[in-house]
Amino acid sequence: MSHEGLELSLDNRTLTVHGVTRNDTGPYECETRNPVSADCSDPFTLNVLSELHKPSITSNNSSPVENADSVVLMCEAQTQSTSCLWSVNSKSLPDSPRLELSLDNRTLTVHGVTRNDTGPYECETRNPVSADHSDPFTLNVLYSSYHQGANLSLSCRTASNPPAQYSWLINGRPQPSTQELFIPNITTTVKAITWVSSWEVIILPWFSES
């Protein structure tokens, strides 16, 4: 006999499940009986595995600041009962105290991001049936040649007759009209420093006043 994908042998000792799906997990029990007694087996549950879909990587901060931010990368998979492996630059993760994996390997934390941590990163999910890779994920690490707390001196020079007049703007705010600008104790906040002469305009990113 058969019913909705279930087929019993003639002696009822064998049950075949055709085209197994996740709805066929069970539990299953069989009962034996004779004119004297009857007894049931323990429940039996199928662990139905399905083919995996491509995972994806998400981040709490895709544009971190060097030496100021930590980044959490998450491997998003539709199925939870999978193992997860990470790679960076097409290689296994290096042994580094700045790289921290969660217990289930689904979350990778990069502590104290540097410009060498851009990636690309990939995660792979797998089960006994299949495996699949995420698309590469690259961090846009923001950095500058100056370190937080340093002093910054900028000089604007141009050859002109009559002599040029100089104006400086920091994040849109006017500064003293001098040829040189000194900023003590800079921070790594992304701002714009602009100098204006009678001839040209230049924008230098990555600095702001403390």
mmCIF file of C-alpha atoms in Angstrom:
data_model
loop_
_atom_site.group_PDB
_atom_site.id
_atom_site.type_symbol
_atom_site.label_atom_id
_atom_site.label_comp_id
_atom_site.label_asym_id
_atom_site.label_seq_id
_atom_site.Cartn_x
_atom_site.Cartn_y
_atom_site.Cartn_z
ATOM 1 C CA MET A 1 0.000 0.000 0.000
ATOM 2 C CA SER A 2 1.085 3.627 -0.482
ATOM 3 C CA HIS A 3 -0.254 6.981 0.641
ATOM 4 C CA GLU A 4 1.226 10.457 -0.041
ATOM 5 C CA GLY A 5 4.751 9.175 -0.626
ATOM 6 C CA LEU A 6 4.600 6.422 2.025
ATOM 7 C CA GLU A 7 4.832 2.820 0.845
ATOM 8 C CA LEU A 8 4.492 -0.324 2.991
ATOM 9 C CA SER A 9 5.844 -3.719 2.038
ATOM 10 C CA LEU A 10 3.385 -6.635 1.765
ATOM 11 C CA ASP A 11 4.263 -7.869 5.254
ATOM 12 C CA ASN A 12 4.128 -4.310 6.695
ATOM 13 C CA ARG A 13 7.667 -4.638 8.069
ATOM 14 C CA THR A 14 9.188 -2.040 5.741
ATOM 15 C CA LEU A 15 8.053 1.546 5.300
ATOM 16 C CA THR A 16 9.503 3.502 2.378
ATOM 17 C CA VAL A 17 9.267 7.305 2.326
ATOM 18 C CA HIS A 18 9.564 8.548 -1.258
ATOM 19 C CA GLY A 19 10.855 12.061 -2.043
ATOM 20 C CA VAL A 20 11.707 12.930 1.555
ATOM 21 C CA THR A 21 11.043 16.522 2.636
ATOM 22 C CA ARG A 22 11.485 18.365 5.927
ATOM 23 C CA ASN A 23 7.857 17.519 6.700
ATOM 24 C CA ASP A 24 8.792 13.821 6.890
ATOM 25 C CA THR A 25 10.960 14.041 10.014
ATOM 26 C CA GLY A 26 8.538 11.989 12.106
ATOM 27 C CA PRO A 27 8.692 10.651 14.762
ATOM 28 C CA TYR A 28 7.899 7.138 13.488
ATOM 29 C CA GLU A 29 6.854 4.135 15.583
ATOM 30 C CA CYS A 30 6.068 0.540 14.722
ATOM 31 C CA GLU A 31 3.872 -1.782 16.749
ATOM 32 C CA THR A 32 4.028 -5.566 16.835
ATOM 33 C CA ARG A 33 1.194 -7.684 18.179
ATOM 34 C CA ASN A 34 -0.079 -11.219 18.459
ATOM 35 C CA PRO A 35 -3.166 -12.690 20.130
ATOM 36 C CA VAL A 36 -1.389 -12.514 23.497
ATOM 37 C CA SER A 37 0.181 -9.038 23.577
ATOM 38 C CA ALA A 38 1.300 -5.931 21.686
ATOM 39 C CA ASP A 39 4.285 -3.623 22.007
ATOM 40 C CA CYS A 40 5.579 -0.408 20.374
ATOM 41 C CA SER A 41 9.074 0.603 19.369
ATOM 42 C CA ASP A 42 10.733 3.743 20.671
ATOM 43 C CA PRO A 43 10.052 6.827 18.518
ATOM 44 C CA PHE A 44 12.421 7.282 15.574
ATOM 45 C CA THR A 45 13.027 10.738 14.072
ATOM 46 C CA LEU A 46 14.606 11.445 10.695
ATOM 47 C CA ASN A 47 17.240 14.186 10.442
ATOM 48 C CA VAL A 48 16.286 15.561 7.037
ATOM 49 C CA LEU A 49 19.062 17.636 5.449
ATOM 50 C CA SER A 50 18.408 20.084 2.642
ATOM 51 C CA GLU A 51 20.680 21.729 0.090
ATOM 52 C CA LEU A 52 22.085 24.997 1.371
ATOM 53 C CA HIS A 53 21.419 28.414 -0.100
ATOM 54 C CA LYS A 54 24.209 30.944 -0.612
ATOM 55 C CA PRO A 55 25.016 32.667 2.706
ATOM 56 C CA SER A 56 25.677 36.394 2.934
ATOM 57 C CA ILE A 57 27.943 38.542 5.114
ATOM 58 C CA THR A 58 26.613 41.576 6.960
ATOM 59 C CA SER A 59 28.522 44.031 9.126
ATOM 60 C CA ASN A 60 27.768 46.462 11.928
ATOM 61 C CA ASN A 61 30.233 48.921 10.347
ATOM 62 C CA SER A 62 31.464 48.611 6.757
ATOM 63 C CA SER A 63 33.607 51.804 6.930
ATOM 64 C CA PRO A 64 35.504 51.612 10.235
ATOM 65 C CA VAL A 65 38.239 54.028 11.319
ATOM 66 C CA GLU A 66 41.720 52.559 11.709
ATOM 67 C CA ASN A 67 42.816 51.869 15.311
ATOM 68 C CA ALA A 68 39.537 53.314 16.596
ATOM 69 C CA ASP A 69 36.800 50.833 15.652
ATOM 70 C CA SER A 70 36.087 47.135 15.923
ATOM 71 C CA VAL A 71 33.934 45.389 13.326
ATOM 72 C CA VAL A 72 31.467 42.525 13.705
ATOM 73 C CA LEU A 73 30.918 40.392 10.596
ATOM 74 C CA MET A 74 27.941 38.016 10.551
ATOM 75 C CA CYS A 75 27.474 35.004 8.282
ATOM 76 C CA GLU A 76 23.754 34.944 7.501
ATOM 77 C CA ALA A 77 22.401 31.522 6.495
ATOM 78 C CA GLN A 78 18.804 30.395 5.980
ATOM 79 C CA THR A 79 19.440 27.083 7.735
ATOM 80 C CA GLN A 80 20.711 26.994 11.307
ATOM 81 C CA SER A 81 21.904 23.377 11.444
ATOM 82 C CA THR A 82 25.077 24.030 9.461
ATOM 83 C CA SER A 83 28.760 24.488 10.164
ATOM 84 C CA CYS A 84 30.426 27.758 9.214
ATOM 85 C CA LEU A 85 33.986 28.455 8.045
ATOM 86 C CA TRP A 86 35.598 31.872 7.495
ATOM 87 C CA SER A 87 38.387 32.912 5.150
ATOM 88 C CA VAL A 88 40.157 36.195 4.433
ATOM 89 C CA ASN A 89 42.100 36.946 1.261
ATOM 90 C CA SER A 90 41.152 33.426 0.067
ATOM 91 C CA LYS A 91 43.021 31.867 3.012
ATOM 92 C CA SER A 92 42.042 30.433 6.382
ATOM 93 C CA LEU A 93 41.816 32.964 9.196
ATOM 94 C CA PRO A 94 45.250 33.694 10.683
ATOM 95 C CA ASP A 95 45.879 33.038 14.355
ATOM 96 C CA SER A 96 45.494 36.545 15.780
ATOM 97 C CA PRO A 97 44.244 37.875 19.142
ATOM 98 C CA ARG A 98 42.384 40.580 17.203
ATOM 99 C CA LEU A 99 40.183 38.014 15.441
ATOM 100 C CA GLU A 100 37.416 36.521 17.597
ATOM 101 C CA LEU A 101 34.909 33.873 16.518
ATOM 102 C CA SER A 102 31.620 33.188 18.274
ATOM 103 C CA LEU A 103 30.968 29.703 19.631
ATOM 104 C CA ASP A 104 28.934 28.760 16.550
ATOM 105 C CA ASN A 105 31.455 30.416 14.173
ATOM 106 C CA ARG A 106 28.712 32.550 12.647
ATOM 107 C CA THR A 107 30.122 35.850 13.943
ATOM 108 C CA LEU A 108 33.649 37.146 13.360
ATOM 109 C CA THR A 109 34.822 40.185 15.331
ATOM 110 C CA VAL A 110 37.856 42.141 14.139
ATOM 111 C CA HIS A 111 39.204 44.148 17.074
ATOM 112 C CA GLY A 112 41.172 47.356 16.504
ATOM 113 C CA VAL A 113 40.783 47.408 12.736
ATOM 114 C CA THR A 114 43.813 48.413 10.646
ATOM 115 C CA ARG A 115 44.213 49.140 6.947
ATOM 116 C CA ASN A 116 45.471 45.566 6.510
ATOM 117 C CA ASP A 117 42.058 44.192 7.550
ATOM 118 C CA THR A 118 40.143 45.212 4.429
ATOM 119 C CA GLY A 119 39.715 41.602 3.266
ATOM 120 C CA PRO A 120 37.939 40.361 1.228
ATOM 121 C CA TYR A 121 36.184 38.062 3.721
ATOM 122 C CA GLU A 122 34.112 35.000 2.835
ATOM 123 C CA CYS A 123 32.079 32.543 4.873
ATOM 124 C CA GLU A 124 31.194 28.995 3.879
ATOM 125 C CA THR A 125 28.249 27.036 5.238
ATOM 126 C CA ARG A 126 28.084 23.270 4.893
ATOM 127 C CA ASN A 127 26.166 20.175 5.926
ATOM 128 C CA PRO A 128 26.584 16.533 4.830
ATOM 129 C CA VAL A 129 24.541 17.267 1.694
ATOM 130 C CA SER A 130 26.102 20.435 0.288
ATOM 131 C CA ALA A 131 28.256 23.518 0.868
ATOM 132 C CA ASP A 132 28.140 27.083 -0.428
ATOM 133 C CA HIS A 133 30.213 30.271 -0.213
ATOM 134 C CA SER A 134 29.115 33.834 0.364
ATOM 135 C CA ASP A 135 30.108 36.591 -2.017
ATOM 136 C CA PRO A 136 33.352 38.364 -0.991
ATOM 137 C CA PHE A 137 32.892 41.181 1.540
ATOM 138 C CA THR A 138 35.427 44.025 1.702
ATOM 139 C CA LEU A 139 35.830 46.567 4.496
ATOM 140 C CA ASN A 140 36.440 50.217 3.619
ATOM 141 C CA VAL A 141 38.933 51.051 6.372
ATOM 142 C CA LEU A 142 39.371 54.806 6.845
ATOM 143 C CA TYR A 143 42.868 55.943 7.785
ATOM 144 C CA SER A 144 45.322 58.823 7.484
ATOM 145 C CA SER A 145 49.048 59.405 7.826
ATOM 146 C CA TYR A 146 48.481 61.290 11.092
ATOM 147 C CA HIS A 147 47.624 59.707 14.418
ATOM 148 C CA GLN A 148 45.007 60.909 16.857
ATOM 149 C CA GLY A 149 46.488 63.426 19.296
ATOM 150 C CA ALA A 150 49.268 64.573 16.951
ATOM 151 C CA ASN A 151 49.778 68.191 15.890
ATOM 152 C CA LEU A 152 49.108 69.135 12.279
ATOM 153 C CA SER A 153 50.758 71.957 10.333
ATOM 154 C CA LEU A 154 49.470 72.865 6.875
ATOM 155 C CA SER A 155 51.114 75.328 4.529
ATOM 156 C CA CYS A 156 49.554 76.885 1.435
ATOM 157 C CA ARG A 157 51.943 78.336 -1.162
ATOM 158 C CA THR A 158 51.338 79.871 -4.562
ATOM 159 C CA ALA A 159 53.318 82.168 -6.843
ATOM 160 C CA SER A 160 51.300 85.245 -7.783
ATOM 161 C CA ASN A 161 51.554 88.990 -8.359
ATOM 162 C CA PRO A 162 49.984 90.685 -6.528
ATOM 163 C CA PRO A 163 50.451 88.341 -3.543
ATOM 164 C CA ALA A 164 47.545 85.954 -2.962
ATOM 165 C CA GLN A 165 45.195 86.255 -0.022
ATOM 166 C CA TYR A 166 44.708 83.007 1.899
ATOM 167 C CA SER A 167 41.602 81.729 3.686
ATOM 168 C CA TRP A 168 41.196 78.463 5.598
ATOM 169 C CA LEU A 169 38.012 76.561 6.418
ATOM 170 C CA ILE A 170 37.721 73.595 8.798
ATOM 171 C CA ASN A 171 34.434 71.801 8.373
ATOM 172 C CA GLY A 172 33.055 74.981 6.835
ATOM 173 C CA ARG A 173 34.220 77.233 9.689
ATOM 174 C CA PRO A 174 36.537 80.164 8.784
ATOM 175 C CA GLN A 175 40.037 80.144 10.274
ATOM 176 C CA PRO A 176 42.753 82.854 10.533
ATOM 177 C CA SER A 177 43.780 84.252 7.138
ATOM 178 C CA THR A 178 47.397 83.121 7.161
ATOM 179 C CA GLN A 179 49.620 81.162 4.819
ATOM 180 C CA GLU A 180 50.142 78.446 7.439
ATOM 181 C CA LEU A 181 47.556 76.704 9.632
ATOM 182 C CA PHE A 182 48.426 74.889 12.876
ATOM 183 C CA ILE A 183 45.955 72.436 14.449
ATOM 184 C CA PRO A 184 46.970 70.915 17.797
ATOM 185 C CA ASN A 185 45.811 67.497 19.002
ATOM 186 C CA ILE A 186 43.943 66.357 15.889
ATOM 187 C CA THR A 187 41.287 63.628 15.977
ATOM 188 C CA THR A 188 40.436 60.937 13.439
ATOM 189 C CA THR A 189 36.951 62.278 12.819
ATOM 190 C CA VAL A 190 36.407 62.639 9.086
ATOM 191 C CA LYS A 191 36.121 66.333 8.278
ATOM 192 C CA ALA A 192 37.234 68.642 5.494
ATOM 193 C CA ILE A 193 40.034 71.188 5.653
ATOM 194 C CA THR A 194 39.903 73.630 2.770
ATOM 195 C CA TRP A 195 42.300 76.361 1.787
ATOM 196 C CA VAL A 196 41.412 79.033 -0.682
ATOM 197 C CA SER A 197 43.810 81.308 -2.548
ATOM 198 C CA SER A 198 43.009 83.526 -5.455
ATOM 199 C CA TRP A 199 43.788 80.635 -7.795
ATOM 200 C CA GLU A 200 42.623 77.287 -6.553
ATOM 201 C CA VAL A 201 40.814 75.206 -3.931
ATOM 202 C CA ILE A 202 42.086 71.979 -2.345
ATOM 203 C CA ILE A 203 40.152 69.677 0.015
ATOM 204 C CA LEU A 204 42.084 67.462 2.416
ATOM 205 C CA PRO A 205 39.958 64.836 4.255
ATOM 206 C CA TRP A 206 40.371 62.992 7.576
ATOM 207 C CA PHE A 207 41.174 65.796 10.039
ATOM 208 C CA SER A 208 39.228 67.954 12.474
ATOM 209 C CA GLU A 209 39.944 70.176 15.408
ATOM 210 C CA SER A 210 39.911 68.522 18.848
#
